Amino acid sequence: MIEHDDTISGRIFDRRILRRILPFARPHMRLFGGATALLFVLFAVEISIPGLWRRLIDGLGDAHSKAATSGTPPLQSALEAIAPYVGVFVAAVIAIGFFRYLQEVCLARGGQEVIYDLRKSLFAHLMRQPLQFYDRQSVGRLVTRVTNDVENVSELFTSGLATVVYDVLKVVGVAALLIARDWRLGCVAVGLAPLLALVSLWFRRHARDGFREVRSWLGKSNGFLQEAIAGIRVVQVFGKEEKVARKFQGITAGYLAANIKTVFYFAIFFPLVEGAIALDQSGVLFMGAQGVESARLTRGMFLEFWFYLEFLFNPLRELGEKYNVLQSAMASAERIFRLLDEQPAIQTPADAAAPTRIRGEIELRDVHFSYDGKTPVLKGLSLRVAPGETLALVGATGAGKTTIASLLGRFYEVSQGAVLVDGVDVRRHDLKNLRSSIGFVPQELFLFAGTVFENLALWRPEVTRDRAKEALRIVGAAPFVERLAPPGTAADRALDAGLDAPVAERGVTFSVGERQLLAFARALAAEPAMVILDEATANVDTETEERIQSGIRALLRGRTSIVIAHRLSTVREATRIAVLHRGELRELGSHDELLRRNGLYATLVALQFGEEAAASAVSRAQAAARSES
Amino acid sequence: MGARSGPCQLPTARLLCPFLRAPHQVNVFRRYLAYFAREKRRLLIGFLCLVPSAFIDLQLPWVVRGALDKLGTEPVESFLLPTLALYLGLAALKGVFRFGMRWFLVTSSRQVEANLRNDLFAHLESLSFPYFNRTKTGDLISRATQDVEAVRMFLGPGSMYIGDALLRIPMALILLSQVQPAMLVAIGISLAVLSVSVRKLTPKLHAVSEAQQKAVGAMSDRANEVFGGVRVVKSFAREEAAERSFDEVSARYRSVSLDAISARALSNVFFSGAKDVTLLILFATGGVFYYLGKATVGDLYLFADYTVRLYWPVFVVGWMVGMYPRARAAAQRLNEVFDTKPEIVDSPRASAPAEIRGAIEAKNLTFSYAPDRPPVLKNLSFKIAPGETVALVGRTGSGKSTLAMLLGRFFPVPPGMLFVDGADVNDLAIRSLRGAIGYVPQDHFLFSDTIAENIAFSENGPADAQRVARAAADACIEDDVSVFPKRFETEIGERGVTLSGGQRQRVSIARALYSDPRILVLDDCLSAVDSSTEERLLGQLQDAARGRTTLLIAHRLSTVKHAHRILLLEDGGVVEEGSHGELLARKGRYAQLWQRQQLEERLAHDGEPLQAETAVARNGSADP
């Protein structure tokens, strides 16, 4: 499942990948089509310039002799003679600048649009993946996919497809033109050109390998640096600065050697390219001189030919570099599509029960679960929660409390046993219906930029403004939301206006207590049949504590609820308390029953709920024990 | 930028001004120029290759020009073959020199980079703990990589290109002035304009690239946040919100990129347009001169070719000058690191005793990490005899670890407050002081290397297998290691096996034991070791101690109960002192802590119900 970069084929043209990329390009076809069309125009204009030199040279020779006989001042007649050529040249230069700008912008804009869309759908796809998917993937790798790899794909468009078209056009067009002009000269020029392509491709291979080696050494060097700085205390404590520095020098030496290897290829590449070009030019000079001598060619034609050669050389010189860019873009695209091919493992089954209103009866039947398939987290847990009942879960960290909440929302699949809601296995429920019938209240409310109302509604269409206001009133959050309204708002409209107050990112402007109340309102707004409350552990003042407690009471009233309890008052009010220890149910009963049993729960109460509660619990327990005996 | 002085008024001089400006600014690079000076042989050969390569490069078009002018006037046989031979010969010769230039100049700059990296690393290692507490690791890494690279680029290949340009441009000007000075003036002006505008545009282009980089950074931060917190996102059905918030940064990136695209496209048009315009000017003036019979076809060709050949050097001059502020900033940042002096060095009267016995004494030791911060240790006084095992216990923040760090003088110790063998630690040579202390830090940091290499970290040469095995046995890690097929040669860390927290702690202990130190400091390093192993380990340490002073810092009191003496620290001072038994009998703070921990441990280890009497005992006297 976890892909490795090495398994990517690295083909330069993979039809399968191109076919999949195409739908992303289609909506922006006007940009790409325009950019490609502009390339043809650009080519036509650029290729006209050498012709101007020919005309200037060949045409002016005659004009000069004519002017000499007519008697006009030489400079004036010179200006008259060259004016048309210069005019065309000026037009050409302006056109080239204009079209080149337009072309570049169209193409790059198209590329940006495509990667924006691709990024969006990749991210949305990742968001649909279940938690198991994230357990397997490293966050860093996923971030690289949505940033660097998507970025790389844009190269397919900018230095890829359109540029390839242009380069092919240039090479083929100019080659045809050269041969058409003078087949002997053309054949020599075109015949010697593959030498340049060979040099370029030879360099490509070595440069790529060389760069890989450099990158790998650089990675090692940076990794060592990172580790040595992180561990600098150990290094200094043992006084081993010199020893570690020597090791670093060893890595630097490797890095240097790899670098020097690539310097060699670069140093030899440029002279080779120029040598290949010089060879081609010599051939052209040789044949051209013969042509001029035999009057088959004029000197202007020869010079035109010579200037054309640049059109042939440039794309070939850059062939190797473009090849590498395209190859890496293809590899990135392949990695992205592999991710897009991952199907969400947790989905509503085809034969799911029709989404009906859920009453909220919960049953865990011999549930076994493990996150990694090795370490068991729940070991054969069975529990029933009747509709409307409040069950408190207590136990040390790692007892499996939060896992139960996750399994109920089917964020993970049980490895054995079953979780049933209203007597139906959660695996047979409509997933959306199931999750939206549960109100999750986390320890820490996650707020995002937007208004108060948006934060309460979370895009659930059933949460109307009236419902949101109602929920705020019920949990007792209305007073402080009213205070968010702009000053001068009429009292009866204050709550409504408060709903539209902006929430800063992560809700820094709210106090701990306010955040709790908002979290309650958010869960309550959708009128869920079930509530899962993970109580916050933060210490708050007595007044806030009371507000929170009454908020909790309002939230839980009449709903099946599971509370991961951290407060004594909450456990006391629960219908029943389940004491978990290492994935097993140890004790079950009401607060008083369990205290009387003087077992694990009594210990937990003693530890978790402070000295005072412990003392009273123990003395009560002992009093009870004495009265029994 | 400041007021410009005389020579900077001229356009060409202004281009070069940053290089010629006030000496204190050039000083920024002095340190790095010295590195290049060490490569002077290679640099000299490189520049000796550069001169002929530039010269020959400018000769090539003259050969073609000669042929063009002879065409039609002289028979081909008379000049063609010698011309071709000359052309190819010169091209080959130029290739050889260009190779030499690149090879010697670029490799020397790579050598400089390597030396600079090594020296920077060695310098970093010499800096003291307070520096690393102030500085983010990420910052240091980016200085050691990006800033070194920026300086290398500027002084290395940069100076090659500049040298090439400064040689080639005047040479070309001299050569062309012999042909047709008027045409030369025309293209000269055009190219000068190009160079100045490149200089102006480079910082702008750099700014849009930086904006783009920032937007990418924001995007990956957001993705990191969402993927990292995917559990929250999922359990709140907040996927859509996450998508929306990612879309926000992604859209911002798109708009920044579109700006960058426009800016880049515009400057590209400008840069390549400048070449086209120069050729156009040449076309017009050359056409007139040609018409008037004052220029030949060969001359036109020569000028056109030179325009193309000069384009890059002219461009590079502008570009390098535009890049100068960036390179200077990088050099300044590097200088900051290099100029930072280690805060803790040997004092002039430091002595290096042949042997340290291990007596430790604190006299009214008061210490704070910064003058404006409250003291961590307040009037702390105690005496530890050589060979004694003393435990330091107390809450987080009570100053236990600070004391351990001060003992090795890892932070500046106020004079006259902390003594080893009766000598102020400030008067002991750092090397002998630290060499005598075997320190097991709290975070049990291990290197990605073999287990043997980690244990024998204090060894300069190869690891002594026997001593590694003995240290491992004493630290109770031998059995764990024997399970691995490659035993002590097993790689740990990223590329190797992952050790558990307890195993890491014990390897870290073995590392401290390897050198058989006179003072052993165990800083809460047994937290992840289970109780039975801990018991065994502590027993073995005691047996192997042979008169070693041991300072045992612990959070878990079961760890310290066998110590000769226990010091209970609170708010930087000793509040209780005595053996385990004595302290329990006192029924003070220590006794309270002890009871509470017993309770916690039983719960954590077996989940056994609490016995009423234990629960009562923790309240001191509430026996009914």
PDB file of N, CA, C and O in Angstrom, chain B residues 365-419:
ATOM      1  N   LEU B 365      24.506  27.847  46.296  1.00  0.00           N
ATOM      2  CA  LEU B 365      24.423  27.905  44.837  1.00  0.00           C
ATOM      3  C   LEU B 365      23.097  28.550  44.421  1.00  0.00           C
ATOM      4  O   LEU B 365      22.017  28.064  44.754  1.00  0.00           O
ATOM      5  N   THR B 366      23.213  29.656  43.703  1.00  0.00           N
ATOM      6  CA  THR B 366      22.034  30.348  43.173  1.00  0.00           C
ATOM      7  C   THR B 366      22.255  30.510  41.688  1.00  0.00           C
ATOM      8  O   THR B 366      23.328  30.939  41.255  1.00  0.00           O
ATOM      9  N   PHE B 367      21.257  30.160  40.909  1.00  0.00           N
ATOM     10  CA  PHE B 367      21.441  30.191  39.451  1.00  0.00           C
ATOM     11  C   PHE B 367      20.133  30.516  38.762  1.00  0.00           C
ATOM     12  O   PHE B 367      19.078  30.013  39.133  1.00  0.00           O
ATOM     13  N   SER B 368      20.216  31.389  37.739  1.00  0.00           N
ATOM     14  CA  SER B 368      19.053  31.578  36.867  1.00  0.00           C
ATOM     15  C   SER B 368      19.547  31.585  35.434  1.00  0.00           C
ATOM     16  O   SER B 368      20.682  31.974  35.165  1.00  0.00           O
ATOM     17  N   TYR B 369      18.683  31.131  34.508  1.00  0.00           N
ATOM     18  CA  TYR B 369      19.107  30.974  33.118  1.00  0.00           C
ATOM     19  C   TYR B 369      19.358  32.317  32.441  1.00  0.00           C
ATOM     20  O   TYR B 369      20.130  32.416  31.514  1.00  0.00           O
ATOM     21  N   ALA B 370      18.658  33.345  32.887  1.00  0.00           N
ATOM     22  CA  ALA B 370      18.895  34.685  32.351  1.00  0.00           C
ATOM     23  C   ALA B 370      18.731  35.660  33.496  1.00  0.00           C
ATOM     24  O   ALA B 370      17.992  35.389  34.431  1.00  0.00           O
ATOM     25  N   PRO B 371      19.423  36.797  33.401  1.00  0.00           N
ATOM     26  CA  PRO B 371      19.377  37.742  34.532  1.00  0.00           C
ATOM     27  C   PRO B 371      17.950  38.172  34.876  1.00  0.00           C
ATOM     28  O   PRO B 371      17.637  38.447  36.028  1.00  0.00           O
ATOM     29  N   ASP B 372      17.073  38.232  33.823  1.00  0.00           N
ATOM     30  CA  ASP B 372      15.729  38.719  34.080  1.00  0.00           C
ATOM     31  C   ASP B 372      14.766  37.593  34.447  1.00  0.00           C
ATOM     32  O   ASP B 372      13.566  37.818  34.568  1.00  0.00           O
ATOM     33  N   ARG B 373      15.272  36.384  34.578  1.00  0.00           N
ATOM     34  CA  ARG B 373      14.369  35.285  34.923  1.00  0.00           C
ATOM     35  C   ARG B 373      14.580  34.865  36.371  1.00  0.00           C
ATOM     36  O   ARG B 373      15.656  35.022  36.916  1.00  0.00           O
ATOM     37  N   PRO B 374      13.513  34.350  36.994  1.00  0.00           N
ATOM     38  CA  PRO B 374      13.655  33.971  38.411  1.00  0.00           C
ATOM     39  C   PRO B 374      14.678  32.847  38.570  1.00  0.00           C
ATOM     40  O   PRO B 374      14.846  32.025  37.669  1.00  0.00           O
ATOM     41  N   PRO B 375      15.374  32.834  39.692  1.00  0.00           N
ATOM     42  CA  PRO B 375      16.399  31.800  39.890  1.00  0.00           C
ATOM     43  C   PRO B 375      15.791  30.397  39.941  1.00  0.00           C
ATOM     44  O   PRO B 375      14.701  30.207  40.483  1.00  0.00           O
ATOM     45  N   VAL B 376      16.492  29.445  39.352  1.00  0.00           N
ATOM     46  CA  VAL B 376      16.043  28.063  39.362  1.00  0.00           C
ATOM     47  C   VAL B 376      16.574  27.370  40.623  1.00  0.00           C
ATOM     48  O   VAL B 376      15.930  26.510  41.198  1.00  0.00           O
ATOM     49  N   LEU B 377      17.787  27.769  41.005  1.00  0.00           N
ATOM     50  CA  LEU B 377      18.377  27.235  42.240  1.00  0.00           C
ATOM     51  C   LEU B 377      18.594  28.403  43.203  1.00  0.00           C
ATOM     52  O   LEU B 377      19.068  29.459  42.787  1.00  0.00           O
ATOM     53  N   LYS B 378      18.199  28.181  44.442  1.00  0.00           N
ATOM     54  CA  LYS B 378      18.305  29.288  45.412  1.00  0.00           C
ATOM     55  C   LYS B 378      19.075  28.837  46.642  1.00  0.00           C
ATOM     56  O   LYS B 378      18.602  27.967  47.384  1.00  0.00           O
ATOM     57  N   ASN B 379      20.247  29.412  46.871  1.00  0.00           N
ATOM     58  CA  ASN B 379      21.030  29.134  48.075  1.00  0.00           C
ATOM     59  C   ASN B 379      21.145  27.652  48.396  1.00  0.00           C
ATOM     60  O   ASN B 379      20.990  27.233  49.527  1.00  0.00           O
ATOM     61  N   LEU B 380      21.398  26.901  47.378  1.00  0.00           N
ATOM     62  CA  LEU B 380      21.473  25.451  47.554  1.00  0.00           C
ATOM     63  C   LEU B 380      22.845  25.077  48.117  1.00  0.00           C
ATOM     64  O   LEU B 380      23.871  25.480  47.571  1.00  0.00           O
ATOM     65  N   SER B 381      22.836  24.329  49.193  1.00  0.00           N
ATOM     66  CA  SER B 381      24.111  23.882  49.769  1.00  0.00           C
ATOM     67  C   SER B 381      24.040  22.399  50.080  1.00  0.00           C
ATOM     68  O   SER B 381      23.042  21.925  50.627  1.00  0.00           O
ATOM     69  N   PHE B 382      25.072  21.668  49.714  1.00  0.00           N
ATOM     70  CA  PHE B 382      25.170  20.257  50.096  1.00  0.00           C
ATOM     71  C   PHE B 382      26.600  19.808  49.870  1.00  0.00           C
ATOM     72  O   PHE B 382      27.397  20.517  49.235  1.00  0.00           O
ATOM     73  N   LYS B 383      26.923  18.642  50.396  1.00  0.00           N
ATOM     74  CA  LYS B 383      28.267  18.108  50.244  1.00  0.00           C
ATOM     75  C   LYS B 383      28.127  16.628  49.906  1.00  0.00           C
ATOM     76  O   LYS B 383      27.354  15.921  50.567  1.00  0.00           O
ATOM     77  N   ILE B 384      28.827  16.174  48.877  1.00  0.00           N
ATOM     78  CA  ILE B 384      28.777  14.756  48.544  1.00  0.00           C
ATOM     79  C   ILE B 384      30.204  14.228  48.577  1.00  0.00           C
ATOM     80  O   ILE B 384      31.105  14.785  47.936  1.00  0.00           O
ATOM     81  N   ALA B 385      30.394  13.151  49.339  1.00  0.00           N
ATOM     82  CA  ALA B 385      31.735  12.579  49.460  1.00  0.00           C
ATOM     83  C   ALA B 385      32.014  11.663  48.274  1.00  0.00           C
ATOM     84  O   ALA B 385      31.079  11.126  47.672  1.00  0.00           O
ATOM     85  N   PRO B 386      33.292  11.456  47.921  1.00  0.00           N
ATOM     86  CA  PRO B 386      33.605  10.533  46.822  1.00  0.00           C
ATOM     87  C   PRO B 386      33.023   9.158  47.123  1.00  0.00           C
ATOM     88  O   PRO B 386      33.098   8.682  48.249  1.00  0.00           O
ATOM     89  N   GLY B 387      32.416   8.542  46.131  1.00  0.00           N
ATOM     90  CA  GLY B 387      31.885   7.198  46.300  1.00  0.00           C
ATOM     91  C   GLY B 387      30.475   7.153  46.826  1.00  0.00           C
ATOM     92  O   GLY B 387      29.864   6.082  46.876  1.00  0.00           O
ATOM     93  N   GLU B 388      29.922   8.272  47.162  1.00  0.00           N
ATOM     94  CA  GLU B 388      28.578   8.289  47.723  1.00  0.00           C
ATOM     95  C   GLU B 388      27.533   8.268  46.593  1.00  0.00           C
ATOM     96  O   GLU B 388      27.766   8.784  45.506  1.00  0.00           O
ATOM     97  N   THR B 389      26.389   7.650  46.883  1.00  0.00           N
ATOM     98  CA  THR B 389      25.272   7.699  45.939  1.00  0.00           C
ATOM     99  C   THR B 389      24.203   8.600  46.542  1.00  0.00           C
ATOM    100  O   THR B 389      23.665   8.294  47.603  1.00  0.00           O
ATOM    101  N   VAL B 390      23.957   9.700  45.854  1.00  0.00           N
ATOM    102  CA  VAL B 390      22.997  10.669  46.383  1.00  0.00           C
ATOM    103  C   VAL B 390      21.879  10.858  45.359  1.00  0.00           C
ATOM    104  O   VAL B 390      22.138  10.976  44.163  1.00  0.00           O
ATOM    105  N   ALA B 391      20.654  10.833  45.855  1.00  0.00           N
ATOM    106  CA  ALA B 391      19.523  10.999  44.963  1.00  0.00           C
ATOM    107  C   ALA B 391      18.949  12.391  45.099  1.00  0.00           C
ATOM    108  O   ALA B 391      18.917  12.949  46.200  1.00  0.00           O
ATOM    109  N   LEU B 392      18.534  12.960  43.962  1.00  0.00           N
ATOM    110  CA  LEU B 392      17.842  14.244  43.973  1.00  0.00           C
ATOM    111  C   LEU B 392      16.420  13.986  43.533  1.00  0.00           C
ATOM    112  O   LEU B 392      16.206  13.451  42.450  1.00  0.00           O
ATOM    113  N   VAL B 393      15.460  14.320  44.364  1.00  0.00           N
ATOM    114  CA  VAL B 393      14.066  14.145  43.957  1.00  0.00           C
ATOM    115  C   VAL B 393      13.331  15.467  44.128  1.00  0.00           C
ATOM    116  O   VAL B 393      13.797  16.377  44.804  1.00  0.00           O
ATOM    117  N   GLY B 394      12.181  15.529  43.477  1.00  0.00           N
ATOM    118  CA  GLY B 394      11.387  16.763  43.512  1.00  0.00           C
ATOM    119  C   GLY B 394      10.577  16.890  42.253  1.00  0.00           C
ATOM    120  O   GLY B 394      10.781  16.141  41.302  1.00  0.00           O
ATOM    121  N   ARG B 395       9.637  17.820  42.297  1.00  0.00           N
ATOM    122  CA  ARG B 395       8.761  18.028  41.152  1.00  0.00           C
ATOM    123  C   ARG B 395       9.533  18.503  39.944  1.00  0.00           C
ATOM    124  O   ARG B 395      10.657  18.976  40.050  1.00  0.00           O
ATOM    125  N   THR B 396       8.872  18.466  38.767  1.00  0.00           N
ATOM    126  CA  THR B 396       9.421  19.079  37.567  1.00  0.00           C
ATOM    127  C   THR B 396       9.614  20.560  37.864  1.00  0.00           C
ATOM    128  O   THR B 396       8.753  21.180  38.467  1.00  0.00           O
ATOM    129  N   GLY B 397      10.766  21.089  37.475  1.00  0.00           N
ATOM    130  CA  GLY B 397      10.992  22.515  37.694  1.00  0.00           C
ATOM    131  C   GLY B 397      11.603  22.828  39.042  1.00  0.00           C
ATOM    132  O   GLY B 397      11.784  23.987  39.378  1.00  0.00           O
ATOM    133  N   SER B 398      11.929  21.786  39.815  1.00  0.00           N
ATOM    134  CA  SER B 398      12.510  22.071  41.128  1.00  0.00           C
ATOM    135  C   SER B 398      14.016  22.301  41.042  1.00  0.00           C
ATOM    136  O   SER B 398      14.639  22.627  42.035  1.00  0.00           O
ATOM    137  N   GLY B 399      14.601  22.120  39.852  1.00  0.00           N
ATOM    138  CA  GLY B 399      16.001  22.469  39.669  1.00  0.00           C
ATOM    139  C   GLY B 399      16.967  21.287  39.641  1.00  0.00           C
ATOM    140  O   GLY B 399      18.171  21.490  39.595  1.00  0.00           O
ATOM    141  N   LYS B 400      16.419  20.055  39.612  1.00  0.00           N
ATOM    142  CA  LYS B 400      17.304  18.870  39.650  1.00  0.00           C
ATOM    143  C   LYS B 400      18.211  18.801  38.419  1.00  0.00           C
ATOM    144  O   LYS B 400      19.431  18.635  38.532  1.00  0.00           O
ATOM    145  N   SER B 401      17.590  18.892  37.237  1.00  0.00           N
ATOM    146  CA  SER B 401      18.381  18.758  36.006  1.00  0.00           C
ATOM    147  C   SER B 401      19.339  19.919  35.846  1.00  0.00           C
ATOM    148  O   SER B 401      20.449  19.746  35.352  1.00  0.00           O
ATOM    149  N   THR B 402      18.913  21.090  36.261  1.00  0.00           N
ATOM    150  CA  THR B 402      19.786  22.260  36.166  1.00  0.00           C
ATOM    151  C   THR B 402      21.067  22.008  36.953  1.00  0.00           C
ATOM    152  O   THR B 402      22.169  22.286  36.477  1.00  0.00           O
ATOM    153  N   LEU B 403      20.906  21.457  38.133  1.00  0.00           N
ATOM    154  CA  LEU B 403      22.069  21.173  38.967  1.00  0.00           C
ATOM    155  C   LEU B 403      23.021  20.229  38.242  1.00  0.00           C
ATOM    156  O   LEU B 403      24.244  20.436  38.234  1.00  0.00           O
ATOM    157  N   ALA B 404      22.447  19.208  37.615  1.00  0.00           N
ATOM    158  CA  ALA B 404      23.277  18.241  36.896  1.00  0.00           C
ATOM    159  C   ALA B 404      24.036  18.914  35.768  1.00  0.00           C
ATOM    160  O   ALA B 404      25.211  18.626  35.525  1.00  0.00           O
ATOM    161  N   MET B 405      23.363  19.855  35.068  1.00  0.00           N
ATOM    162  CA  MET B 405      24.012  20.539  33.963  1.00  0.00           C
ATOM    163  C   MET B 405      25.121  21.462  34.464  1.00  0.00           C
ATOM    164  O   MET B 405      26.145  21.623  33.817  1.00  0.00           O
ATOM    165  N   LEU B 406      24.895  22.066  35.609  1.00  0.00           N
ATOM    166  CA  LEU B 406      25.908  22.982  36.141  1.00  0.00           C
ATOM    167  C   LEU B 406      27.170  22.231  36.540  1.00  0.00           C
ATOM    168  O   LEU B 406      28.275  22.730  36.415  1.00  0.00           O
ATOM    169  N   LEU B 407      26.973  21.016  36.988  1.00  0.00           N
ATOM    170  CA  LEU B 407      28.113  20.215  37.430  1.00  0.00           C
ATOM    171  C   LEU B 407      29.124  20.053  36.295  1.00  0.00           C
ATOM    172  O   LEU B 407      30.331  20.112  36.512  1.00  0.00           O
ATOM    173  N   GLY B 408      28.635  19.848  35.064  1.00  0.00           N
ATOM    174  CA  GLY B 408      29.534  19.715  33.913  1.00  0.00           C
ATOM    175  C   GLY B 408      29.830  21.067  33.285  1.00  0.00           C
ATOM    176  O   GLY B 408      30.433  21.135  32.230  1.00  0.00           O
ATOM    177  N   ARG B 409      29.370  22.127  33.928  1.00  0.00           N
ATOM    178  CA  ARG B 409      29.572  23.493  33.448  1.00  0.00           C
ATOM    179  C   ARG B 409      29.026  23.685  32.050  1.00  0.00           C
ATOM    180  O   ARG B 409      29.675  24.241  31.173  1.00  0.00           O
ATOM    181  N   PHE B 410      27.831  23.189  31.824  1.00  0.00           N
ATOM    182  CA  PHE B 410      27.226  23.375  30.516  1.00  0.00           C
ATOM    183  C   PHE B 410      26.516  24.715  30.441  1.00  0.00           C
ATOM    184  O   PHE B 410      26.135  25.159  29.369  1.00  0.00           O
ATOM    185  N   PHE B 411      26.272  25.308  31.551  1.00  0.00           N
ATOM    186  CA  PHE B 411      25.777  26.684  31.610  1.00  0.00           C
ATOM    187  C   PHE B 411      26.775  27.451  32.479  1.00  0.00           C
ATOM    188  O   PHE B 411      27.476  26.845  33.290  1.00  0.00           O
ATOM    189  N   PRO B 412      26.852  28.771  32.316  1.00  0.00           N
ATOM    190  CA  PRO B 412      27.814  29.534  33.113  1.00  0.00           C
ATOM    191  C   PRO B 412      27.516  29.393  34.617  1.00  0.00           C
ATOM    192  O   PRO B 412      26.399  29.675  35.047  1.00  0.00           O
ATOM    193  N   VAL B 413      28.489  28.931  35.364  1.00  0.00           N
ATOM    194  CA  VAL B 413      28.294  28.728  36.805  1.00  0.00           C
ATOM    195  C   VAL B 413      28.836  29.953  37.532  1.00  0.00           C
ATOM    196  O   VAL B 413      29.972  30.370  37.278  1.00  0.00           O
ATOM    197  N   PRO B 414      28.054  30.564  38.423  1.00  0.00           N
ATOM    198  CA  PRO B 414      28.574  31.706  39.178  1.00  0.00           C
ATOM    199  C   PRO B 414      29.782  31.256  40.004  1.00  0.00           C
ATOM    200  O   PRO B 414      29.791  30.143  40.539  1.00  0.00           O
ATOM    201  N   PRO B 415      30.795  32.082  40.091  1.00  0.00           N
ATOM    202  CA  PRO B 415      32.025  31.654  40.774  1.00  0.00           C
ATOM    203  C   PRO B 415      31.812  31.441  42.279  1.00  0.00           C
ATOM    204  O   PRO B 415      30.940  32.065  42.881  1.00  0.00           O
ATOM    205  N   GLY B 416      32.584  30.527  42.808  1.00  0.00           N
ATOM    206  CA  GLY B 416      32.583  30.299  44.260  1.00  0.00           C
ATOM    207  C   GLY B 416      31.355  29.600  44.797  1.00  0.00           C
ATOM    208  O   GLY B 416      31.032  29.730  45.966  1.00  0.00           O
ATOM    209  N   MET B 417      30.633  28.876  43.990  1.00  0.00           N
ATOM    210  CA  MET B 417      29.410  28.249  44.467  1.00  0.00           C
ATOM    211  C   MET B 417      29.373  26.743  44.266  1.00  0.00           C
ATOM    212  O   MET B 417      28.659  26.042  44.972  1.00  0.00           O
ATOM    213  N   LEU B 418      30.112  26.246  43.261  1.00  0.00           N
ATOM    214  CA  LEU B 418      30.053  24.810  42.990  1.00  0.00           C
ATOM    215  C   LEU B 418      31.480  24.273  42.872  1.00  0.00           C
ATOM    216  O   LEU B 418      32.299  24.832  42.134  1.00  0.00           O
ATOM    217  N   PHE B 419      31.778  23.211  43.635  1.00  0.00           N
ATOM    218  CA  PHE B 419      33.157  22.712  43.714  1.00  0.00           C
ATOM    219  C   PHE B 419      33.213  21.220  43.437  1.00  0.00           C
ATOM    220  O   PHE B 419      32.337  20.469  43.860  1.00  0.00           O
TER     221      PHE B 419
END
